[in-house]
PDB file of C-alpha atoms in Angstrom:
ATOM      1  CA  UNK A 103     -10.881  11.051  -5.068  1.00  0.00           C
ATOM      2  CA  UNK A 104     -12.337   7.894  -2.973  1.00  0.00           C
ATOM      3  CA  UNK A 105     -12.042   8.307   0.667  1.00  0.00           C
ATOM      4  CA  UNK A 106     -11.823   5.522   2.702  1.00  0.00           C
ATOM      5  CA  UNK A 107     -12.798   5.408   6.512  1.00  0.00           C
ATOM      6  CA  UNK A 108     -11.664   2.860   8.701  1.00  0.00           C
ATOM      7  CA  UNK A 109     -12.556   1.651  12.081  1.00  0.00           C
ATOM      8  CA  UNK A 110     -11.480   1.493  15.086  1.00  0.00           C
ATOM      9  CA  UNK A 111      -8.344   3.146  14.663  1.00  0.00           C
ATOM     10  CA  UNK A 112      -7.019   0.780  17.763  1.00  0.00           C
ATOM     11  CA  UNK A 113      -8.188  -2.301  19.069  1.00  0.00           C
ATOM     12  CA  UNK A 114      -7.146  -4.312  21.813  1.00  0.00           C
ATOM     13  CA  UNK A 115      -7.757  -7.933  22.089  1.00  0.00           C
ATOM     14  CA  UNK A 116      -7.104 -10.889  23.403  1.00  0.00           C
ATOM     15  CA  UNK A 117      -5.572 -14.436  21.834  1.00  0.00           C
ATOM     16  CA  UNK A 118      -8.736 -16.279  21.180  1.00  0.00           C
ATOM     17  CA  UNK A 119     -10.822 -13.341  20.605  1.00  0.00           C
ATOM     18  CA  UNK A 120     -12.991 -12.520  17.378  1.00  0.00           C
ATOM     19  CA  UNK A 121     -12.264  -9.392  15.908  1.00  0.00           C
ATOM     20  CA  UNK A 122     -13.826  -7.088  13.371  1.00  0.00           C
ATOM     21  CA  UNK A 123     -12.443  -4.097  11.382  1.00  0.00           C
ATOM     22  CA  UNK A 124     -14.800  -2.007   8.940  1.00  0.00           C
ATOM     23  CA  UNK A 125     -14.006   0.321   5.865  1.00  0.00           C
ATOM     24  CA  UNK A 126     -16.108   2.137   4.584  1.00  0.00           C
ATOM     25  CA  UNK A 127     -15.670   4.087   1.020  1.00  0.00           C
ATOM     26  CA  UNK A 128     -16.815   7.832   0.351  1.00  0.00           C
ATOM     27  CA  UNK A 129     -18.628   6.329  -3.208  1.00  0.00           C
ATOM     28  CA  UNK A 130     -19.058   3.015  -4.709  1.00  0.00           C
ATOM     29  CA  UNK A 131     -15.970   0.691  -5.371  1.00  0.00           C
ATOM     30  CA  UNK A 132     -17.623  -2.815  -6.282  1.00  0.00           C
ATOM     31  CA  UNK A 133     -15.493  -5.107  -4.577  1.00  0.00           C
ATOM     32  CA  UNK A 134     -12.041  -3.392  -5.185  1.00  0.00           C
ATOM     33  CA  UNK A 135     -10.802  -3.703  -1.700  1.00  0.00           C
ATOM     34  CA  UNK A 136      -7.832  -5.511  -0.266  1.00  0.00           C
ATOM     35  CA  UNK A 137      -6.778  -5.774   3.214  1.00  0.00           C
ATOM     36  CA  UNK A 138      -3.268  -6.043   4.405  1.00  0.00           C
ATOM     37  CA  UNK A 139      -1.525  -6.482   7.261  1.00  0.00           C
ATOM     38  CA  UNK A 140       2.107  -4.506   8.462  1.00  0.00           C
ATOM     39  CA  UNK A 141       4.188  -5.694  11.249  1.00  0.00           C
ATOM     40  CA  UNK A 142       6.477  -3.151  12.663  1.00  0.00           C
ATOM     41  CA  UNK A 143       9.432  -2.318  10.633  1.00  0.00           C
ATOM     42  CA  UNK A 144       7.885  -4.602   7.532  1.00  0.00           C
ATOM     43  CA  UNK A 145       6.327  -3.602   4.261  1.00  0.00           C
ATOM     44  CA  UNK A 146       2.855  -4.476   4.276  1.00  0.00           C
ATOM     45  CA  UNK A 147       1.248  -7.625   3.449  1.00  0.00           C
ATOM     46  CA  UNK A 148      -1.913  -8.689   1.334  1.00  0.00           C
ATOM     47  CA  UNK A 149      -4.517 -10.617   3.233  1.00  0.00           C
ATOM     48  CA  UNK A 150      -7.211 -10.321   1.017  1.00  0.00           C
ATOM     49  CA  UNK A 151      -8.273  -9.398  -2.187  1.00  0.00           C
ATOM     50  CA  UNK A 152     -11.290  -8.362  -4.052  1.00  0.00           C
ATOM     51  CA  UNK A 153     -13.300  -8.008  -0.836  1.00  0.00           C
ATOM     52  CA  UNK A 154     -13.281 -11.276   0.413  1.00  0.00           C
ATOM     53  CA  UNK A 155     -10.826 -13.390  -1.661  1.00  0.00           C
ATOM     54  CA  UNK A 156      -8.083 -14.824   0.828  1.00  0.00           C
ATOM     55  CA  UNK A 157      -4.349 -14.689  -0.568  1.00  0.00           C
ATOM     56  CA  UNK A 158      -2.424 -18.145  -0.899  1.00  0.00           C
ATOM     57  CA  UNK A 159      -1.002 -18.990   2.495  1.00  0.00           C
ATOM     58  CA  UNK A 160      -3.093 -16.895   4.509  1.00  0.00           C
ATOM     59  CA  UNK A 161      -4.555 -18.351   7.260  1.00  0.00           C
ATOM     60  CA  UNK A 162      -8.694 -19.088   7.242  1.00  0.00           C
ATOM     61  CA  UNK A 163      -9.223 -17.586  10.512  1.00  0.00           C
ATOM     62  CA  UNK A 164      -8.943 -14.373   8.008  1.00  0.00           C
ATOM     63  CA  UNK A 165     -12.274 -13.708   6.606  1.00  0.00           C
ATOM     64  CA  UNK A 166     -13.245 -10.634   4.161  1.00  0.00           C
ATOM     65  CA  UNK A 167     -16.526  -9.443   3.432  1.00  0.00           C
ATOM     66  CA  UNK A 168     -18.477  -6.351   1.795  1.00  0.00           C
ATOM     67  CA  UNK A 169     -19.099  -4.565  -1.329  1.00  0.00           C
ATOM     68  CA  UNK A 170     -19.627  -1.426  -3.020  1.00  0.00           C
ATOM     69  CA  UNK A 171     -19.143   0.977   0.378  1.00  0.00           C
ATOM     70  CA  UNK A 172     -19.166  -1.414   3.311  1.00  0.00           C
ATOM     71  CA  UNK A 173     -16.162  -3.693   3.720  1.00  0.00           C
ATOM     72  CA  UNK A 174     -15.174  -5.681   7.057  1.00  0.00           C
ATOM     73  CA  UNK A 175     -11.770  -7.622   7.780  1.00  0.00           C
ATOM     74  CA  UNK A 176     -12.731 -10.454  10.149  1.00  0.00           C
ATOM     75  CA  UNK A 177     -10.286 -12.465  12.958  1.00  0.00           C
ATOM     76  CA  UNK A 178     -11.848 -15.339  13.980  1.00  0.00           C
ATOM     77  CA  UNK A 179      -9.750 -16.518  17.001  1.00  0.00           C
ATOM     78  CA  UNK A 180      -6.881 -14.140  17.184  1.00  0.00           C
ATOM     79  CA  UNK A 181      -3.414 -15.807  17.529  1.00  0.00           C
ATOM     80  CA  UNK A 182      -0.504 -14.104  19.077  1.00  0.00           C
ATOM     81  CA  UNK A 183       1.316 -13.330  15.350  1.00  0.00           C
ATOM     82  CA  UNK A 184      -2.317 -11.480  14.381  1.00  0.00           C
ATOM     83  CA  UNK A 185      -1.118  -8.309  16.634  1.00  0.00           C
ATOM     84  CA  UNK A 186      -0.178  -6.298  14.101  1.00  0.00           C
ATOM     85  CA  UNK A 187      -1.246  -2.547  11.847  1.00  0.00           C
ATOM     86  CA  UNK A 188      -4.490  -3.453   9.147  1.00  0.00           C
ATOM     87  CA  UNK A 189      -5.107  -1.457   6.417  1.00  0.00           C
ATOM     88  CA  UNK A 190      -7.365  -1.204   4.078  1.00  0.00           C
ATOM     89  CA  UNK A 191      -6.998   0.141   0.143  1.00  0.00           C
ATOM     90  CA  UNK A 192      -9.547   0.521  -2.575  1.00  0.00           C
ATOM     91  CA  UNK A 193      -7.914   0.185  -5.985  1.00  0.00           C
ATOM     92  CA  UNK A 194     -11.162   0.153  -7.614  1.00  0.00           C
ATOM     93  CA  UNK A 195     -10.124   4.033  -9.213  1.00  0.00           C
ATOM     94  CA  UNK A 196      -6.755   5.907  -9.300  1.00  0.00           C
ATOM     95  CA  UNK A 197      -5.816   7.797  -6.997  1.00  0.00           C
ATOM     96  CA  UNK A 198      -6.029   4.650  -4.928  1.00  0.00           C
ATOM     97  CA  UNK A 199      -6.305   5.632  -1.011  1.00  0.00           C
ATOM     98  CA  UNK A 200      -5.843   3.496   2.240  1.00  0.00           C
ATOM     99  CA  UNK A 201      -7.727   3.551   4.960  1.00  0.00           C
ATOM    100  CA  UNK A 202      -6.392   5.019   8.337  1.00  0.00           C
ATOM    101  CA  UNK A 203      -5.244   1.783   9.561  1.00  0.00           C
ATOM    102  CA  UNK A 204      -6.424   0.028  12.612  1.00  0.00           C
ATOM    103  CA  UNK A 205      -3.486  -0.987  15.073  1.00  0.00           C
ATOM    104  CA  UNK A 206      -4.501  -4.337  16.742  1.00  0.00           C
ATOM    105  CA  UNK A 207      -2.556  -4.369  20.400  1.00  0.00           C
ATOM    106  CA  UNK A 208      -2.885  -7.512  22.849  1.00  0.00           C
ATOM    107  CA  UNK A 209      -5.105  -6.943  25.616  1.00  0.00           C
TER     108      UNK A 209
ATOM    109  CA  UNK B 188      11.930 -15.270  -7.551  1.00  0.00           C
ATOM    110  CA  UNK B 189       9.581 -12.343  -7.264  1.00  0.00           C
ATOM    111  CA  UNK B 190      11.124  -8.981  -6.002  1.00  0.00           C
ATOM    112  CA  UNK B 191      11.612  -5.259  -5.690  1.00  0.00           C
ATOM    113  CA  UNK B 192      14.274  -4.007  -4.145  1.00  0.00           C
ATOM    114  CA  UNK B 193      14.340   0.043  -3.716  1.00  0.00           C
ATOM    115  CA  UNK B 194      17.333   2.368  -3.008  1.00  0.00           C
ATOM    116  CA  UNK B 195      18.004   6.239  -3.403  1.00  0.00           C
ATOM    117  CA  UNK B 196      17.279   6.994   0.024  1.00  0.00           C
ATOM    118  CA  UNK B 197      18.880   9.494   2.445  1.00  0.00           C
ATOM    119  CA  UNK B 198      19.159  12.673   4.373  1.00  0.00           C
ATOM    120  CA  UNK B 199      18.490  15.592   2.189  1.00  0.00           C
ATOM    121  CA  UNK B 200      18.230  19.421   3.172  1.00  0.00           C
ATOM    122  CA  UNK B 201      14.681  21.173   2.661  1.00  0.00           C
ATOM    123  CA  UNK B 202      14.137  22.333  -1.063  1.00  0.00           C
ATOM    124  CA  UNK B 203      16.399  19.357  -2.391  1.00  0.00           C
ATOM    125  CA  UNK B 204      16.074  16.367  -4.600  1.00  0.00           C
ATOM    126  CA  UNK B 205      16.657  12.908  -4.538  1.00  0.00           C
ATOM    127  CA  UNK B 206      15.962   9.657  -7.462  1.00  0.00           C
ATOM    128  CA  UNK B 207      14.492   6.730  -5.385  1.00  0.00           C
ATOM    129  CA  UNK B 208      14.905   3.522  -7.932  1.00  0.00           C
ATOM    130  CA  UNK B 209      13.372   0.272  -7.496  1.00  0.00           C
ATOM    131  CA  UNK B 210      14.892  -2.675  -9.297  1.00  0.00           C
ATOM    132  CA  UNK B 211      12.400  -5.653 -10.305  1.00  0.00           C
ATOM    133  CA  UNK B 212      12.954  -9.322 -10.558  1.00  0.00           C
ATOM    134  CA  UNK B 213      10.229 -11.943 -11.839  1.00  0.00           C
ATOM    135  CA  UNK B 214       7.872  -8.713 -12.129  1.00  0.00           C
ATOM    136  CA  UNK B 215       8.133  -6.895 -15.492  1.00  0.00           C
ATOM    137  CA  UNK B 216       7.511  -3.355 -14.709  1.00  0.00           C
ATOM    138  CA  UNK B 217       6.244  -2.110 -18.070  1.00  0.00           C
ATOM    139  CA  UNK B 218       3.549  -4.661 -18.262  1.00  0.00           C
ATOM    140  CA  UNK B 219       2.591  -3.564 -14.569  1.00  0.00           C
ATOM    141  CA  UNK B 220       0.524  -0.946 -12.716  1.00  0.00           C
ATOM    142  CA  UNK B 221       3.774  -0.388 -10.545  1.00  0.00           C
ATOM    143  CA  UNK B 222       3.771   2.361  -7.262  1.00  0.00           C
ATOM    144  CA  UNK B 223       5.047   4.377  -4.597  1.00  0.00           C
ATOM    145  CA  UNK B 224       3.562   3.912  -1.247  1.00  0.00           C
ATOM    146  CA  UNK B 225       5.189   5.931   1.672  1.00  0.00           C
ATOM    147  CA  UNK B 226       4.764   5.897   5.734  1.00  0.00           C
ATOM    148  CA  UNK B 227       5.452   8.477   7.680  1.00  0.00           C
ATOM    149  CA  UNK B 228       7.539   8.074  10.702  1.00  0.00           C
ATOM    150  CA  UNK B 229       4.346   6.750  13.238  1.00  0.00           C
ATOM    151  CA  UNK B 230       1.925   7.078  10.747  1.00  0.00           C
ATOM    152  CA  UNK B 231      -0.274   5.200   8.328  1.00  0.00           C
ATOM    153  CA  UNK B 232       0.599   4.145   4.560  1.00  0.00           C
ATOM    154  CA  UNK B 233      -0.340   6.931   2.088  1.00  0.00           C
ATOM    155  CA  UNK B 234      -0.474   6.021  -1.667  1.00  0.00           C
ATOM    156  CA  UNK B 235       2.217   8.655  -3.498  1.00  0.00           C
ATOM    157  CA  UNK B 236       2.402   7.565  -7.224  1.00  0.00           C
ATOM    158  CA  UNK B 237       1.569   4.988  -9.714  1.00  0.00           C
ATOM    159  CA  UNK B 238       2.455   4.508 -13.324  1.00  0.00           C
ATOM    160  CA  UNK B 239       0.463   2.327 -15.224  1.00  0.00           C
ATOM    161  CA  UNK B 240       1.984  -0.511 -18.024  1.00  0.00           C
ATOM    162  CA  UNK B 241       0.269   2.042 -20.448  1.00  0.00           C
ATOM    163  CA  UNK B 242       2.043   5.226 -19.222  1.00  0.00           C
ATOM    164  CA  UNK B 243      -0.786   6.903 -17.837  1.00  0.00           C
ATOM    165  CA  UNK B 244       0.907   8.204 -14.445  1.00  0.00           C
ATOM    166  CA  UNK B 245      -1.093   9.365 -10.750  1.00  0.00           C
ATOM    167  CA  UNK B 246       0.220  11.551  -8.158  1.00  0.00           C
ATOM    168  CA  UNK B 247      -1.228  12.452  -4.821  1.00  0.00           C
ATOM    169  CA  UNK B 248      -2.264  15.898  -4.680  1.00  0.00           C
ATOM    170  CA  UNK B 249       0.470  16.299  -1.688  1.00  0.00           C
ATOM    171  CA  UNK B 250       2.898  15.537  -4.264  1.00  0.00           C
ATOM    172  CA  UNK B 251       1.601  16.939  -7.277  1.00  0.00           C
ATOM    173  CA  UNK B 252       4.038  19.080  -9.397  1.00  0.00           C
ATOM    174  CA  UNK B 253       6.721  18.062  -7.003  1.00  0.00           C
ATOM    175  CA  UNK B 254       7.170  14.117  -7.730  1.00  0.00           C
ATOM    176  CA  UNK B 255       7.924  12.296 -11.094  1.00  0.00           C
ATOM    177  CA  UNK B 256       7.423   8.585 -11.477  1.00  0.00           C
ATOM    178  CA  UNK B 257       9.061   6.640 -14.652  1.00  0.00           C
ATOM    179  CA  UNK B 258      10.411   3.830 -15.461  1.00  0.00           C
ATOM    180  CA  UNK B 259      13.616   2.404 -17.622  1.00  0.00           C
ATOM    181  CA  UNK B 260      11.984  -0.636 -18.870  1.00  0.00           C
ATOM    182  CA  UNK B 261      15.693  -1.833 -20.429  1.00  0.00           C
ATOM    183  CA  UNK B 262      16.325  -1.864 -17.183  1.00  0.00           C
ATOM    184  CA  UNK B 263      13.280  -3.163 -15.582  1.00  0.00           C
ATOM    185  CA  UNK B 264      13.524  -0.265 -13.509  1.00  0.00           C
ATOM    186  CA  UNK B 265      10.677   2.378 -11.145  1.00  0.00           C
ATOM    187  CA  UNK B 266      11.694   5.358 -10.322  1.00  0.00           C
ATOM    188  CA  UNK B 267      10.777   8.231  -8.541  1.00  0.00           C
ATOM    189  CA  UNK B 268      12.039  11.757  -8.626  1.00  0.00           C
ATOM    190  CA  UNK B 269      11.323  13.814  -5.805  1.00  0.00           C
ATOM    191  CA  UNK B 270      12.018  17.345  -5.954  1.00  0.00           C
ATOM    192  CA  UNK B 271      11.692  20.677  -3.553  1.00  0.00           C
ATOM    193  CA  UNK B 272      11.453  18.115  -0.887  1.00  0.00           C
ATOM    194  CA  UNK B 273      10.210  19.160   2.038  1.00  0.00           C
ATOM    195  CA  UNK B 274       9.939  18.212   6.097  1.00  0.00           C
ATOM    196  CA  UNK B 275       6.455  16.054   5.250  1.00  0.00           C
ATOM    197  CA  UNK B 276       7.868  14.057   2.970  1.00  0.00           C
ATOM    198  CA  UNK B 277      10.280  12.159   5.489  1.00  0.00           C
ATOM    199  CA  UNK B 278       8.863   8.856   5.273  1.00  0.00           C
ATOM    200  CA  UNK B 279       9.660   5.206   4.177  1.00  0.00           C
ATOM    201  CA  UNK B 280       8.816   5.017   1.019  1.00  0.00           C
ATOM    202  CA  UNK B 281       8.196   1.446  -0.421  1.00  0.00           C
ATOM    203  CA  UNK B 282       7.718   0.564  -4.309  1.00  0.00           C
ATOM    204  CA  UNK B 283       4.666  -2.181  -5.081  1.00  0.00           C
ATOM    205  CA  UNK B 284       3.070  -3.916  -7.735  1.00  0.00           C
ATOM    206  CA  UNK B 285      -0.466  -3.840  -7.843  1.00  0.00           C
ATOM    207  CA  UNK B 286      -2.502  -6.956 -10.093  1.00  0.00           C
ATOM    208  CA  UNK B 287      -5.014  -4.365 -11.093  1.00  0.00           C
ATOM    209  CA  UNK B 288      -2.901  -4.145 -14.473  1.00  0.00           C
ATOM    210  CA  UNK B 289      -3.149  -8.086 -14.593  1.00  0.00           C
ATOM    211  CA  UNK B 290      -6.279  -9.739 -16.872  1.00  0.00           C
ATOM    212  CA  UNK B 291      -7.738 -12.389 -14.930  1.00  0.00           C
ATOM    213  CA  UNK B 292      -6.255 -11.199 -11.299  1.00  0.00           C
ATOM    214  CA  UNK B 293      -8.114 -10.093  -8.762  1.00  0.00           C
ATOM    215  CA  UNK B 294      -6.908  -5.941  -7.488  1.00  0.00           C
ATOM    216  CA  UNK B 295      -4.192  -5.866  -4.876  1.00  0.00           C
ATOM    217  CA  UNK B 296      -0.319  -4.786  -4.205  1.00  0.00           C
ATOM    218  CA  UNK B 297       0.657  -7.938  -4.100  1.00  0.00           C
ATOM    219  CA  UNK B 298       4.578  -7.619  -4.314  1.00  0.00           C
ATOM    220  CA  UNK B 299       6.144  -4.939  -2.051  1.00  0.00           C
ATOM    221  CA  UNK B 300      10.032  -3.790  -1.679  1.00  0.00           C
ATOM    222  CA  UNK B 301      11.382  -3.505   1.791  1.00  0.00           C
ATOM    223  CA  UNK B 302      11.334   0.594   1.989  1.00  0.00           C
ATOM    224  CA  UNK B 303      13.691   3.043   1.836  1.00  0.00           C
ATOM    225  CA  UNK B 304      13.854   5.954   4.346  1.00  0.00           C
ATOM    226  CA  UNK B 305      14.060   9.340   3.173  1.00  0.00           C
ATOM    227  CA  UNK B 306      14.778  12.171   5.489  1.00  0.00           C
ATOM    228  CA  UNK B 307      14.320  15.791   5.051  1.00  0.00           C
ATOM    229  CA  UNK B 308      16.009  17.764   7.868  1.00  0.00           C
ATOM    230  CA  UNK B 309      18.424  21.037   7.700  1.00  0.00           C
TER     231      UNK B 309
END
């Protein structure tokens, strides 16, 4: 089964700040990756899809990049509703797997 | 309107078993790659099951011999029966759609249910 690393596990930022997250995948997944984002007490939400592909009504200060191993979920100016749990989850093979999950807090 | 709506949940002794359904509307389930997706009480989101619009069926190895996904497609109906339940498997556990069954859709769970909790305490 695909592994999936993730990274940081917690970040803390400020409003305004640019923030990056990384996964990184134990073998190849092409761009199979989405990113989502949970808010305490929600089901999770996709962000992103194949890598880089931005889901209707997501804001464009979201940004997705990466293929095959190396993905990274990019914040460009952090707004107060941002503070929230991202994951990532290659669905490239089944078993699918998530990433750890990287809890973004308000510095 | 597109939704899932799961239910089944509860408090169940160690060594029990429980159905969790999740009912589907404006998402067909047997033309889907439809899952189970739990969290842990603090924790992350770990993938559990899927069942694909072919039948081919996954299980996490945690989960494995323990845990049977199907489906009622008169219905338009998931389920998920979850046998010799045990402490671990207290979680939220959330049914999803994911496009990767979809020709011409990018991969993603795109369409989640709200949860429902399962706890497993004597």
């Amino acid at each position: 089964a695909i592994q999936m690393t993730q990274s940081p596990s917690s970040l803390s930022a400020s409003v305004g700040d640019r923030v990056t997250i990384t996964c990184r995948a134990s073998q190849g997944i092409r761009n199979d990756l989405g990113w989502y984002q949970q808010k305490p007490g929600k089901a999770p939400k996709l962000l992103i899809s194949a890598a880089s592909s931005l889901q209707s009504g997501v804001p464009s200060r979201f940004s997705g990049s990466g293929s095959g191993t190396e993905f990274t979920l990019t914040i460009s100016s952090l707004q107060p509703e941002d503070f929230a749990t991202y994951y990532c989850l290659q669905d490239y093979s089944y078993p699918c797997s998530f990433g750890q999950g990287t809890k973004l807090e308000i510095k | 309107e597109v939704q899932l709506v799961e239910s089944g949940g509860g408090l169940i002794q160690p060594g029990g078993s429980l159905r969790l359904s999740c009912a589907a509307s404006g998402v067909i389930v047997s033309s889907n790659y439809m899952n189970w997706v739990r969290q842990a009480p603090g924790k992350g989101l770990e993938w559990v099951s899927a069942l694909f619009s072919g039948g081919t069926t996954y299980y996490a190895d945690s989960v494995k011999g323990r845990f049977t996904i199907s489906r009622d497609n008169s219905k338009n109906m998931l389920y998920l029966q979850m046998n010799s339940l045990r402490a671990e498997d207290t979680a939220v556990y959330y049914c999803a759609r994911d496009r990767k069954g979809l020709v011409g859709y990018y991969y993603g769970m795109d369409v989640w249910g709200q949860g429902t909790t399962v706890t497993v305490s004597s």
